[in-house]
mmCIF file with all atom_site columns, C-alpha atoms in Angstrom:
data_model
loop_
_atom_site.group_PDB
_atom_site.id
_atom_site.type_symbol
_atom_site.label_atom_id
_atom_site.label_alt_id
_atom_site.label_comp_id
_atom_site.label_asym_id
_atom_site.label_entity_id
_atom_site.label_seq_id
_atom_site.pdbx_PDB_ins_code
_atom_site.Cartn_x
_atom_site.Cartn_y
_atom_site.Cartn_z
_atom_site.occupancy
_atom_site.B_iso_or_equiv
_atom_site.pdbx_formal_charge
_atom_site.auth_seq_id
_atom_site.auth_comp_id
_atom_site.auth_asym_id
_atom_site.auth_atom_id
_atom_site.pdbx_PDB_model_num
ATOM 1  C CA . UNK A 1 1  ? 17.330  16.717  -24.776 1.00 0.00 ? 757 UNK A CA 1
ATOM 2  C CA . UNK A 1 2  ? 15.325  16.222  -27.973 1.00 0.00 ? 758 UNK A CA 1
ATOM 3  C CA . UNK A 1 3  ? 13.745  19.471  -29.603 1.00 0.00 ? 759 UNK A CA 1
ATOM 4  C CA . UNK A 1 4  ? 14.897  21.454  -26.441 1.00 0.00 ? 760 UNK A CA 1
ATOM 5  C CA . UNK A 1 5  ? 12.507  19.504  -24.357 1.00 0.00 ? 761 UNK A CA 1
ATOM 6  C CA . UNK A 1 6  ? 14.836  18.230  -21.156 1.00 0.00 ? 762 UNK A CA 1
ATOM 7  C CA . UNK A 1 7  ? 13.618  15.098  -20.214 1.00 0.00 ? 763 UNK A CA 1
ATOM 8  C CA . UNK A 1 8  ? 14.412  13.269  -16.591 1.00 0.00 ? 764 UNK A CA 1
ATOM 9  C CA . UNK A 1 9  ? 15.414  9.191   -16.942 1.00 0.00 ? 765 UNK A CA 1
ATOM 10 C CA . UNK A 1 10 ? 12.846  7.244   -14.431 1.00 0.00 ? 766 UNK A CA 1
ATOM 11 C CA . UNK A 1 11 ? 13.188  4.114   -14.170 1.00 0.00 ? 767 UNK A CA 1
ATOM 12 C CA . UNK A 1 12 ? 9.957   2.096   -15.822 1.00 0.00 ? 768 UNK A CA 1
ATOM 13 C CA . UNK A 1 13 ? 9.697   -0.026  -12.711 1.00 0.00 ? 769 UNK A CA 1
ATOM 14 C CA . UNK A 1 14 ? 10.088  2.930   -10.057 1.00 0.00 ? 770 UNK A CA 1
ATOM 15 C CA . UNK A 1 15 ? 8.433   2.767   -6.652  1.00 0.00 ? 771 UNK A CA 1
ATOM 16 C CA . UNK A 1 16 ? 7.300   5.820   -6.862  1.00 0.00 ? 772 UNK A CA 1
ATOM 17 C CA . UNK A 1 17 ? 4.680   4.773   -9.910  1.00 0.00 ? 773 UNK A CA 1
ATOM 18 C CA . UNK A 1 18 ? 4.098   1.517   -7.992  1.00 0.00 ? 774 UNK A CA 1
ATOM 19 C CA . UNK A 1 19 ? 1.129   2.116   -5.413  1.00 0.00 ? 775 UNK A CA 1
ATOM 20 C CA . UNK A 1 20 ? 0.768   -0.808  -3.914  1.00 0.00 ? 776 UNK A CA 1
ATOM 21 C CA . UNK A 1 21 ? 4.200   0.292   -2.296  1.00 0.00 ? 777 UNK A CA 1
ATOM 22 C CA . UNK A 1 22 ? 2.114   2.597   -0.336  1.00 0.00 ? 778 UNK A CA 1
ATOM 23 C CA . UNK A 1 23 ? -0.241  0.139   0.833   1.00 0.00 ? 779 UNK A CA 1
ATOM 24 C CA . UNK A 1 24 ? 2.800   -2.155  1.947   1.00 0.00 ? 780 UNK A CA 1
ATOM 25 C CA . UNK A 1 25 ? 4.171   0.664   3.788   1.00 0.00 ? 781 UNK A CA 1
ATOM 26 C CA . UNK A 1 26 ? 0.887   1.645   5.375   1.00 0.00 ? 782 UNK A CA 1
ATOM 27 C CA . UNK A 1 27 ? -0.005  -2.327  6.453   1.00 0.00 ? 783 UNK A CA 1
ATOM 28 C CA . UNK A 1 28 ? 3.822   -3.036  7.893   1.00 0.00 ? 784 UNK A CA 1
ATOM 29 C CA . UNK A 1 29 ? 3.649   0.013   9.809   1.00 0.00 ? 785 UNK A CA 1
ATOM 30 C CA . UNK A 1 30 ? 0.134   -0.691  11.695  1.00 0.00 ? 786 UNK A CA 1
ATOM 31 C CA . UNK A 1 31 ? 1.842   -4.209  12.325  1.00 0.00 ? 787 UNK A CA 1
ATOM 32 C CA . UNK A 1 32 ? 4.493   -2.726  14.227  1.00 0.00 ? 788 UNK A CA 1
ATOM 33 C CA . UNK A 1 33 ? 2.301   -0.367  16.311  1.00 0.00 ? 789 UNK A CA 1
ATOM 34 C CA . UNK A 1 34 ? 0.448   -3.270  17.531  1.00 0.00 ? 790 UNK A CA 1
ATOM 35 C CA . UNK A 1 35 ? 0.584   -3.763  21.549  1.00 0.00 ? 791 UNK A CA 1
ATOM 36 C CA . UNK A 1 36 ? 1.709   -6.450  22.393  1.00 0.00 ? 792 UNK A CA 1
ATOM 37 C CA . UNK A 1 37 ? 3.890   -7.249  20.027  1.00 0.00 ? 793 UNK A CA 1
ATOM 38 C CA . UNK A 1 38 ? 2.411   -10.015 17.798  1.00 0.00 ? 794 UNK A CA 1
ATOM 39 C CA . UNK A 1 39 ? 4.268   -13.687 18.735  1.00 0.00 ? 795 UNK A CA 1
ATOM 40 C CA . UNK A 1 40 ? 4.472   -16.137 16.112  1.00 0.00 ? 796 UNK A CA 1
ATOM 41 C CA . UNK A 1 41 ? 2.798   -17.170 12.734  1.00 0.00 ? 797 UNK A CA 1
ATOM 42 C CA . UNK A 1 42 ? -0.803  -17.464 13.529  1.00 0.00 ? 798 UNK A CA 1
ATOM 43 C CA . UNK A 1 43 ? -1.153  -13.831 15.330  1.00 0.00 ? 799 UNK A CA 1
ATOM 44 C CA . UNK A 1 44 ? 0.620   -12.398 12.202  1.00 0.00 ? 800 UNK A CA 1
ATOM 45 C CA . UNK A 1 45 ? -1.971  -14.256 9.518   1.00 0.00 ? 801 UNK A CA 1
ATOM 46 C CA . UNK A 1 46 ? -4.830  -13.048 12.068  1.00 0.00 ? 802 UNK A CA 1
ATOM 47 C CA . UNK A 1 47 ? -3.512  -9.513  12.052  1.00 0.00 ? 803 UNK A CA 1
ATOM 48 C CA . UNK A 1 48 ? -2.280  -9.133  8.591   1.00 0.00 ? 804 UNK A CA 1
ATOM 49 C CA . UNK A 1 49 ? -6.120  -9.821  7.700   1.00 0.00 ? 805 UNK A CA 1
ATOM 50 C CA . UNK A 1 50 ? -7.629  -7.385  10.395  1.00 0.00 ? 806 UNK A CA 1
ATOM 51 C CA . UNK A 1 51 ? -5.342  -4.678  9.595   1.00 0.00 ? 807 UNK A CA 1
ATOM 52 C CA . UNK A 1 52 ? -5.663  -5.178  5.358   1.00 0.00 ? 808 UNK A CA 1
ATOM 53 C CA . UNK A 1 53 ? -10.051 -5.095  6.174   1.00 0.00 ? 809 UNK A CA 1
ATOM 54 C CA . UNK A 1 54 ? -8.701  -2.046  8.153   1.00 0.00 ? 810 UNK A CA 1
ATOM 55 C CA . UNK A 1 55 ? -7.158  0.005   5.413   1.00 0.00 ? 811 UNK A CA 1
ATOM 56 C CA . UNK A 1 56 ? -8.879  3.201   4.377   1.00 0.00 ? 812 UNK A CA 1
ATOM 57 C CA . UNK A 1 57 ? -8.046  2.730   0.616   1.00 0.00 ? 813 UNK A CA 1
ATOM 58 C CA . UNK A 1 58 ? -8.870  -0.901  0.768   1.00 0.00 ? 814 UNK A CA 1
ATOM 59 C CA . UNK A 1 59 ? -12.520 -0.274  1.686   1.00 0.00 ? 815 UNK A CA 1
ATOM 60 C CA . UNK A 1 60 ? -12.877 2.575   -0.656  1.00 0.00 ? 816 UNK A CA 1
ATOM 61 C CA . UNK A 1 61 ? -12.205 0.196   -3.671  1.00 0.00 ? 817 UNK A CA 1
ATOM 62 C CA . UNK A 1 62 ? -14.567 -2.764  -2.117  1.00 0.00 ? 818 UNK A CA 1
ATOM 63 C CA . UNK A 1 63 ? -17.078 -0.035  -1.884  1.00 0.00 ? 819 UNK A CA 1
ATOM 64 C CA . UNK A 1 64 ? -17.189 0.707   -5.388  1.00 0.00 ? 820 UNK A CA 1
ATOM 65 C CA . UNK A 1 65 ? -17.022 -2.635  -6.735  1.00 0.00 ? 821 UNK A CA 1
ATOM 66 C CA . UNK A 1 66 ? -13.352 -2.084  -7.867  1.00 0.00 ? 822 UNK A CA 1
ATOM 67 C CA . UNK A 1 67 ? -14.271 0.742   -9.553  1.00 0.00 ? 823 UNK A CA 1
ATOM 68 C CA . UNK A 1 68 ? -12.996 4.551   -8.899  1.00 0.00 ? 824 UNK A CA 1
ATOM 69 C CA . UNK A 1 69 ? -12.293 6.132   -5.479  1.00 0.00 ? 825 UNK A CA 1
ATOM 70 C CA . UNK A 1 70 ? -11.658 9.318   -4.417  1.00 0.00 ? 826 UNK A CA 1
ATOM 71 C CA . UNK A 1 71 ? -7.716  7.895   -3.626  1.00 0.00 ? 827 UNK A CA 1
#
């Protein structure tokens, strides 16, 4: 505590201020609701890129040219 201001220590490297986390979490778990299950290396590079095109977030940023999203 410095000048009776309680302070928490976070780690500077902490998932929770990483948000690409999110993303990673979001994209693995549309991978495993996929039916059939996905067999083998080429289904997996086909779906990783229909199911990144697919995420919400994803489109918001190509839609404004990198720039600011409502996310």
């Amino acid at each position: 505590m410095t000048v009776g201001v309680p302070h928490m220590v976070w780690p500077s490297m902490s998932p929770d201020l990483n948000p690409i986390q999110d993303v990673w979490d979001q994209l693995k778990q549309r991978l495993d609701d996929r039916t059939p299950p996905l067999r083998g290396l080429a289904e997996l590079r086909v779906a990783l890129v229909e199911e990144w095109n697919a995420l919400r977030r994803c489109q918001a940023v190509i839609a404004a040219n990198g720039g600011n999203t409502h996310y």
